[in-house]
Short mmCIF file of C-alpha atoms in Angstrom, two decimals:
data_model
loop_
_atom_site.label_atom_id
_atom_site.label_comp_id
_atom_site.label_asym_id
_atom_site.label_seq_id
_atom_site.Cartn_x
_atom_site.Cartn_y
_atom_site.Cartn_z
CA MET A 25 0.00 0.00 0.00
CA ASN A 26 2.79 2.43 0.98
CA GLU A 27 4.76 1.85 -2.20
CA ARG A 28 5.28 5.55 -2.99
CA ASN A 29 8.67 7.09 -2.34
CA ASP A 30 9.53 9.43 0.55
CA ILE A 31 9.41 12.58 -1.58
CA TYR A 32 5.71 12.01 -2.34
CA TYR A 33 4.82 11.93 1.38
CA ILE A 34 7.17 14.83 2.18
CA ASP A 35 5.39 16.95 -0.46
CA GLU A 36 2.03 15.89 0.98
CA VAL A 37 3.11 17.09 4.43
CA LYS A 38 4.42 20.34 2.93
CA ASN A 39 1.00 20.83 1.31
CA GLY A 40 -0.74 20.51 4.68
CA ASN A 41 -1.53 16.76 4.91
CA ARG A 42 -0.07 15.96 8.33
CA ASN A 43 -1.33 12.34 8.21
CA ALA A 44 1.15 11.66 5.39
CA PHE A 45 3.87 12.04 8.00
CA GLY A 46 2.51 8.87 9.63
CA VAL A 47 3.73 6.81 6.68
CA LEU A 48 7.26 8.20 7.15
CA VAL A 49 7.07 7.45 10.89
CA GLU A 50 6.01 3.85 10.20
CA ARG A 51 8.75 3.49 7.60
CA TYR A 52 11.63 4.81 9.71
CA GLN A 53 10.58 4.17 13.32
CA ASP A 54 12.85 1.14 13.81
CA MET A 55 15.83 2.89 12.23
CA VAL A 56 15.33 6.04 14.34
CA TYR A 57 14.61 4.17 17.58
CA GLY A 58 17.45 1.71 16.93
CA LEU A 59 19.96 4.52 16.47
CA ALA A 60 18.69 6.40 19.54
CA TYR A 61 18.96 3.20 21.61
CA LYS A 62 22.44 2.50 20.31
CA MET A 63 23.58 5.92 21.47
CA MET A 64 21.66 6.21 24.74
CA ARG A 65 21.67 2.53 25.91
CA ASN A 66 18.38 3.10 27.73
CA GLU A 67 14.90 2.24 26.42
CA SER A 68 12.90 5.14 27.84
CA THR A 69 15.53 7.78 26.92
CA ALA A 70 15.85 6.24 23.45
CA GLU A 71 12.07 6.45 22.96
CA GLU A 72 12.03 10.08 24.07
CA ILE A 73 14.94 10.95 21.75
CA ALA A 74 13.31 9.09 18.83
CA GLN A 75 9.94 10.82 19.34
CA GLU A 76 11.59 14.21 19.69
CA SER A 77 13.56 13.59 16.50
CA PHE A 78 10.39 12.87 14.50
CA VAL A 79 8.74 16.02 15.87
CA LYS A 80 11.84 18.06 14.92
CA ALA A 81 11.81 16.51 11.44
CA PHE A 82 8.12 17.46 11.06
CA ARG A 83 8.73 21.05 12.19
CA SER A 84 11.56 21.60 9.73
CA ILE A 85 10.29 19.43 6.85
CA HIS A 86 9.86 22.52 4.62
CA THR A 87 13.67 22.93 4.71
CA PHE A 88 14.25 19.40 3.35
CA LYS A 89 15.36 19.96 -0.24
CA GLY A 90 15.93 16.33 -1.21
CA SER A 91 19.65 16.81 -1.95
CA SER A 92 20.26 13.86 0.38
CA LYS A 93 18.12 10.87 1.33
CA PHE A 94 15.32 11.41 3.86
CA SER A 95 16.91 8.69 6.01
CA THR A 96 20.15 10.73 6.16
CA TYR A 97 18.15 13.81 7.13
CA LEU A 98 16.46 11.82 9.92
CA TYR A 99 19.73 10.21 11.00
CA SER A 100 21.36 13.62 11.41
CA ILE A 101 18.44 14.86 13.55
CA VAL A 102 18.56 11.77 15.80
CA TYR A 103 22.35 11.95 16.03
CA ASN A 104 22.38 15.63 17.03
CA THR A 105 19.48 15.23 19.48
CA ALA A 106 21.20 12.26 21.15
CA ILE A 107 24.59 13.99 21.25
CA THR A 108 23.01 17.04 22.94
CA GLU A 109 21.37 14.74 25.50
CA LEU A 110 24.61 12.86 26.12
CA ARG A 111 26.47 16.17 26.65
CA LYS A 112 23.79 17.24 29.14
CA LYS A 113 24.22 13.98 31.04
CA LYS A 114 28.01 14.06 30.49
CA ILE A 115 28.11 10.40 29.40
CA HIS A 116 31.42 9.34 27.90
CA ALA A 117 32.45 6.10 26.26
CA THR A 118 34.86 3.84 28.14
CA PRO A 119 38.34 4.10 26.60
CA VAL A 120 39.58 0.91 24.98
CA GLU A 121 42.81 -0.54 26.36
CA ARG A 122 45.72 -0.51 23.96
CA ILE A 123 45.87 -4.14 22.86
CA GLU A 124 47.27 -5.00 19.47
CA VAL A 125 45.36 -7.74 17.64
CA GLU A 126 47.49 -9.60 15.12
CA PRO A 127 46.00 -10.58 11.74
CA GLU A 128 45.92 -14.28 12.76
CA GLU A 129 44.10 -13.33 15.94
CA GLU A 130 41.59 -11.31 13.91
CA GLN A 131 40.83 -14.48 11.97
CA GLY A 132 40.52 -16.29 15.33
CA VAL A 133 38.08 -13.66 16.63
CA HIS A 134 36.00 -14.13 13.49
CA GLN A 135 35.96 -17.93 13.85
CA GLU A 136 35.16 -17.86 17.56
CA PHE A 137 32.45 -15.31 16.94
CA PHE A 138 30.69 -17.45 14.36
CA ASN A 139 30.99 -20.54 16.57
CA LEU A 140 28.62 -18.80 18.98
CA LYS A 141 24.83 -19.03 18.82
CA ALA A 142 23.01 -16.10 17.16
CA GLU A 143 21.78 -14.56 20.43
CA GLU A 144 25.26 -14.84 21.98
CA ARG A 145 26.80 -13.22 18.91
CA LYS A 146 24.31 -10.33 19.27
CA LYS A 147 25.11 -10.02 22.99
CA TYR A 148 28.88 -9.87 22.43
CA LEU A 149 28.59 -7.50 19.51
CA ASP A 150 26.34 -5.19 21.56
CA LEU A 151 28.85 -5.27 24.41
CA ALA A 152 31.78 -4.55 22.12
CA MET A 153 29.89 -1.77 20.31
CA SER A 154 28.96 -0.14 23.63
CA LYS A 155 32.69 0.41 24.26
CA LEU A 156 32.91 2.64 21.18
CA SER A 157 31.94 6.31 21.34
CA PRO A 158 28.40 7.19 20.13
CA GLU A 159 29.92 8.79 17.02
CA GLU A 160 31.92 5.62 16.23
CA GLN A 161 28.88 3.40 16.80
CA VAL A 162 26.76 5.48 14.42
CA MET A 163 29.45 5.44 11.74
CA MET A 164 30.03 1.67 12.06
CA THR A 165 26.29 0.86 11.94
CA MET A 166 25.62 3.19 9.03
CA PHE A 167 28.57 1.90 7.03
CA TYR A 168 28.54 -1.84 7.74
CA TYR A 169 24.91 -2.58 8.63
CA ASP A 170 22.92 0.02 6.65
CA GLU A 171 25.58 0.09 3.91
CA GLU A 172 25.30 3.87 3.57
CA PRO A 173 27.97 5.62 1.46
CA MET A 174 30.65 7.58 3.31
CA ASP A 175 29.49 10.98 2.05
CA GLU A 176 26.01 10.40 3.55
CA ILE A 177 27.62 9.39 6.86
CA ALA A 178 29.76 12.55 6.71
CA LEU A 179 26.56 14.63 6.44
CA VAL A 180 25.10 12.97 9.55
CA VAL A 181 28.13 13.30 11.83
CA GLY A 182 29.26 16.66 10.41
CA LEU A 183 32.74 15.53 9.34
CA SER A 184 34.56 15.40 6.01
CA THR A 185 34.35 12.17 3.98
CA SER A 186 38.10 11.52 4.40
CA ASN A 187 37.79 12.02 8.17
CA VAL A 188 34.89 9.54 8.27
CA LYS A 189 37.01 7.02 6.36
CA VAL A 190 39.85 7.31 8.91
CA LYS A 191 37.44 7.12 11.86
CA ILE A 192 35.70 4.01 10.49
CA HIS A 193 39.10 2.35 10.05
CA ARG A 194 40.02 3.15 13.69
CA SER A 195 36.59 2.06 14.95
CA ARG A 196 36.95 -1.26 13.14
CA LYS A 197 40.29 -1.85 14.91
CA LYS A 198 38.74 -0.91 18.25
CA LEU A 199 35.80 -3.25 17.70
CA PHE A 200 38.15 -6.13 16.90
CA LYS A 201 40.11 -5.43 20.09
CA GLU A 202 36.95 -5.35 22.17
CA LEU A 203 35.65 -8.59 20.65
CA TYR A 204 39.07 -10.18 21.18
CA VAL A 205 39.02 -9.24 24.89
CA LEU A 206 35.40 -10.33 25.38
CA LEU A 207 35.81 -13.66 23.58
CA ASN A 208 39.01 -14.42 25.51
CA GLN A 209 37.19 -13.72 28.77
CA GLU A 210 34.51 -16.19 27.62
CA ILE A 211 37.14 -18.87 26.91
CA TYR A 212 38.84 -18.34 30.31
CA SER A 213 35.47 -18.52 32.11
CA LEU A 214 34.83 -21.90 30.48
CA LEU A 215 38.21 -23.30 31.54
CA MET B 18 46.02 -3.88 1.05
CA LYS B 19 45.21 -7.61 1.11
CA LYS B 20 45.18 -7.56 4.92
CA HIS B 21 42.97 -4.47 4.92
CA ASN B 22 40.47 -6.11 2.56
CA ARG B 23 40.31 -9.30 4.62
CA GLU B 24 39.79 -7.30 7.83
CA GLU B 25 37.07 -5.33 6.05
CA GLN B 26 35.37 -8.56 4.97
CA LEU B 27 35.55 -10.05 8.49
CA ILE B 28 34.02 -7.03 10.17
CA ARG B 29 31.34 -6.76 7.47
CA GLU B 30 30.24 -10.33 8.28
CA ILE B 31 30.35 -9.70 12.04
CA MET B 32 28.37 -6.46 11.73
CA LYS B 33 25.49 -8.29 10.04
CA ASP B 34 24.48 -9.30 13.59
CA ASP B 35 24.18 -5.64 14.58
CA THR B 36 20.39 -5.66 14.07
CA PRO B 37 18.77 -2.48 15.42
CA LYS B 38 16.44 -2.67 18.39
CA LYS B 39 12.82 -2.44 17.23
CA ALA B 40 10.62 0.48 18.29
CA PRO B 41 7.86 -0.28 20.83
CA LYS B 42 4.42 -1.13 19.36
CA SER B 43 2.81 2.14 20.51
CA PHE B 44 5.69 4.25 19.18
CA SER B 45 4.11 5.40 15.91
CA ALA B 46 0.82 6.35 17.62
CA SER B 47 2.68 8.33 20.30
CA VAL B 48 4.63 10.27 17.67
CA MET B 49 1.46 11.05 15.67
CA ASN B 50 -0.30 12.26 18.85
CA ARG B 51 2.53 14.74 19.32
CA ILE B 52 2.47 15.70 15.64
CA ALA B 53 -1.30 16.42 15.92
CA LEU B 54 -0.49 19.16 18.45
CA GLU B 55 2.11 20.77 16.19
CA PRO B 56 1.23 23.67 13.87
CA LEU B 57 1.49 22.78 10.18
CA PRO B 58 4.98 23.50 8.81
CA MET B 59 5.16 26.67 6.70
CA LYS B 60 6.36 26.17 3.14
CA ASN B 61 8.08 29.56 2.89
CA VAL B 62 9.43 31.18 6.02
CA TYR B 63 9.90 34.64 4.54
CA GLU B 64 9.74 36.19 1.09
CA PRO B 65 11.67 39.46 0.70
CA LEU B 66 9.61 42.49 -0.36
CA ILE B 67 12.18 43.54 -2.94
CA THR B 68 14.07 40.85 -4.84
CA ARG B 69 17.76 41.05 -5.79
CA LYS B 70 16.75 42.20 -9.30
CA GLY B 71 14.52 44.86 -7.74
CA TRP B 72 17.42 46.18 -5.65
CA ILE B 73 19.63 46.44 -8.77
CA ILE B 74 16.93 48.37 -10.66
CA LEU B 75 16.43 50.67 -7.64
CA LEU B 76 20.19 51.31 -7.44
CA VAL B 77 20.42 52.09 -11.17
CA VAL B 78 17.44 54.51 -10.93
CA LEU B 79 18.98 56.22 -7.86
CA ILE B 80 22.42 56.63 -9.48
CA SER B 81 20.86 57.88 -12.75
CA THR B 82 18.77 60.42 -10.80
CA LEU B 83 21.83 61.63 -8.89
CA ILE B 84 23.85 61.99 -12.13
CA GLY B 85 20.90 63.81 -13.73
CA LEU B 86 20.63 66.21 -10.76
CA PHE B 87 24.38 66.89 -10.88
CA LEU B 88 24.11 67.67 -14.58
CA VAL B 89 21.19 70.03 -13.95
CA PHE B 90 22.62 71.81 -10.88
CA GLY B 91 26.38 71.43 -11.52
CA ASP B 92 28.21 74.48 -12.86
CA SER B 93 30.46 73.21 -15.60
CA GLN B 94 31.41 76.63 -17.01
CA GLY B 95 35.17 77.00 -17.17
CA ALA B 96 35.72 73.58 -15.59
CA THR B 97 38.78 71.86 -16.99
CA GLY B 98 40.98 69.03 -15.68
CA VAL B 99 40.70 67.28 -12.29
CA GLY B 100 40.30 70.55 -10.32
CA GLY B 101 37.46 71.58 -12.56
CA MET B 102 35.77 68.22 -12.10
CA PHE B 103 35.97 68.53 -8.27
CA GLY B 104 34.59 72.05 -8.52
CA PHE B 105 31.73 70.75 -10.63
CA ILE B 106 30.93 67.96 -8.10
CA GLY B 107 31.23 70.39 -5.15
CA HIS B 108 28.94 72.93 -6.74
CA GLY B 109 26.44 70.21 -7.70
CA THR B 110 26.44 68.80 -4.15
CA ASN B 111 25.79 72.24 -2.64
CA GLN B 112 22.90 72.80 -5.00
CA LEU B 113 21.50 69.36 -4.18
CA ILE B 114 21.72 70.01 -0.41
CA ASP B 115 19.88 73.30 -0.95
CA VAL B 116 17.07 71.49 -2.79
CA VAL B 117 16.82 68.71 -0.14
CA SER B 118 16.92 71.14 2.79
CA GLY B 119 14.13 73.10 1.14
CA ALA B 120 11.92 70.00 0.98
CA PRO B 121 9.08 69.67 3.57
CA ILE B 122 10.03 67.73 6.76
CA GLY B 123 7.18 65.24 6.13
CA VAL B 124 8.68 64.18 2.78
CA ILE B 125 12.15 63.72 4.35
CA GLY B 126 10.57 61.66 7.18
CA ILE B 127 8.74 59.42 4.72
CA LEU B 128 11.95 58.86 2.72
CA PHE B 129 13.93 57.96 5.87
CA GLY B 130 11.15 55.68 7.15
CA LEU B 131 10.89 53.91 3.80
CA SER B 132 14.68 53.38 3.66
CA GLY B 133 14.62 51.98 7.21
CA LEU B 134 11.81 49.55 6.39
CA LEU B 135 13.56 48.37 3.23
CA LEU B 136 16.78 47.72 5.18
CA PHE B 137 14.79 45.84 7.85
CA ASP B 138 13.19 43.73 5.10
CA ARG B 139 16.66 42.95 3.74
CA LEU B 140 17.87 41.97 7.23
CA LEU B 141 14.87 39.65 7.79
CA SER B 142 15.31 37.96 4.44
CA SER B 143 19.04 37.31 5.02
CA ARG B 144 18.27 35.90 8.50
CA ALA B 145 15.56 33.63 7.03
CA LYS B 146 18.06 32.36 4.45
CA LYS B 147 20.61 31.58 7.20
CA VAL B 148 18.03 29.69 9.30
CA GLN B 149 16.92 27.73 6.23
CA ALA B 150 20.54 26.87 5.34
CA ASN B 151 21.18 25.58 8.89
CA HIS B 152 18.21 23.22 8.70
CA THR B 153 18.76 21.96 5.17
CA VAL B 154 20.59 18.68 4.62
#
């Protein structure tokens, strides 16, 4: 039923049909809530941030020119709203210890990871991701899970494309280190 | 490069498990309840009274009028070289000030008020453009 593209519904809202915004909410609610949760790590705060982001998007929809995707526009609103909230609460990511993971060990991390059951894999990945900064988490999810191009990610986090590329590379290393530590802890706890 | 590509491939496979948390069932309804209380978004925040083209035309008319007045009131008799040109401009300016100072105070007030309003309009339109640029992705 909702086969029409985002621009159609955005134009409808601009022309005064506020119900058309409901289609966009339905379409992007999981993406917006998921991102808010990833950054806030708390269900009620994530819901508040996600709702606030949709209201902000509605208020400023007349400024959306369509030069980027609507999802990028939404992502940037959620990201900025969450960052403002995190600054208010002064929440910082835990720094990752400096552990060098050798290429063979990276392969080992990968094998051990896929030996786990799906729900365990999700648990460990969530734990490892939570050690990254909110900015790094957003970039990693957008690039590897949503498969967004780097220039769209740059628009969301307000950095240059080359800077995003460097940061994703560093975040990837950090994630490997975190998974390596977590999976080793798992092995030691079994012994 | 080979190592980088392999690492990239490994993390890409691992990240496939990074499924986002789903929104609660009542989420969409809650958002739409809040949207119902919001005023409808305005399509155009502010349209300037005089467009850029209008300002150019106004400027051309003003400069032409000033040149015309200088030609009418300026005393060019015996004016040669740079000194003569300055004398011509000086004389023209004096004549122009005499004409303006002779004008009724109401007319001067209207002209000042109109200029002030036009500048205010220009200021509002540039502010609206800045706000729009900040919100546009």
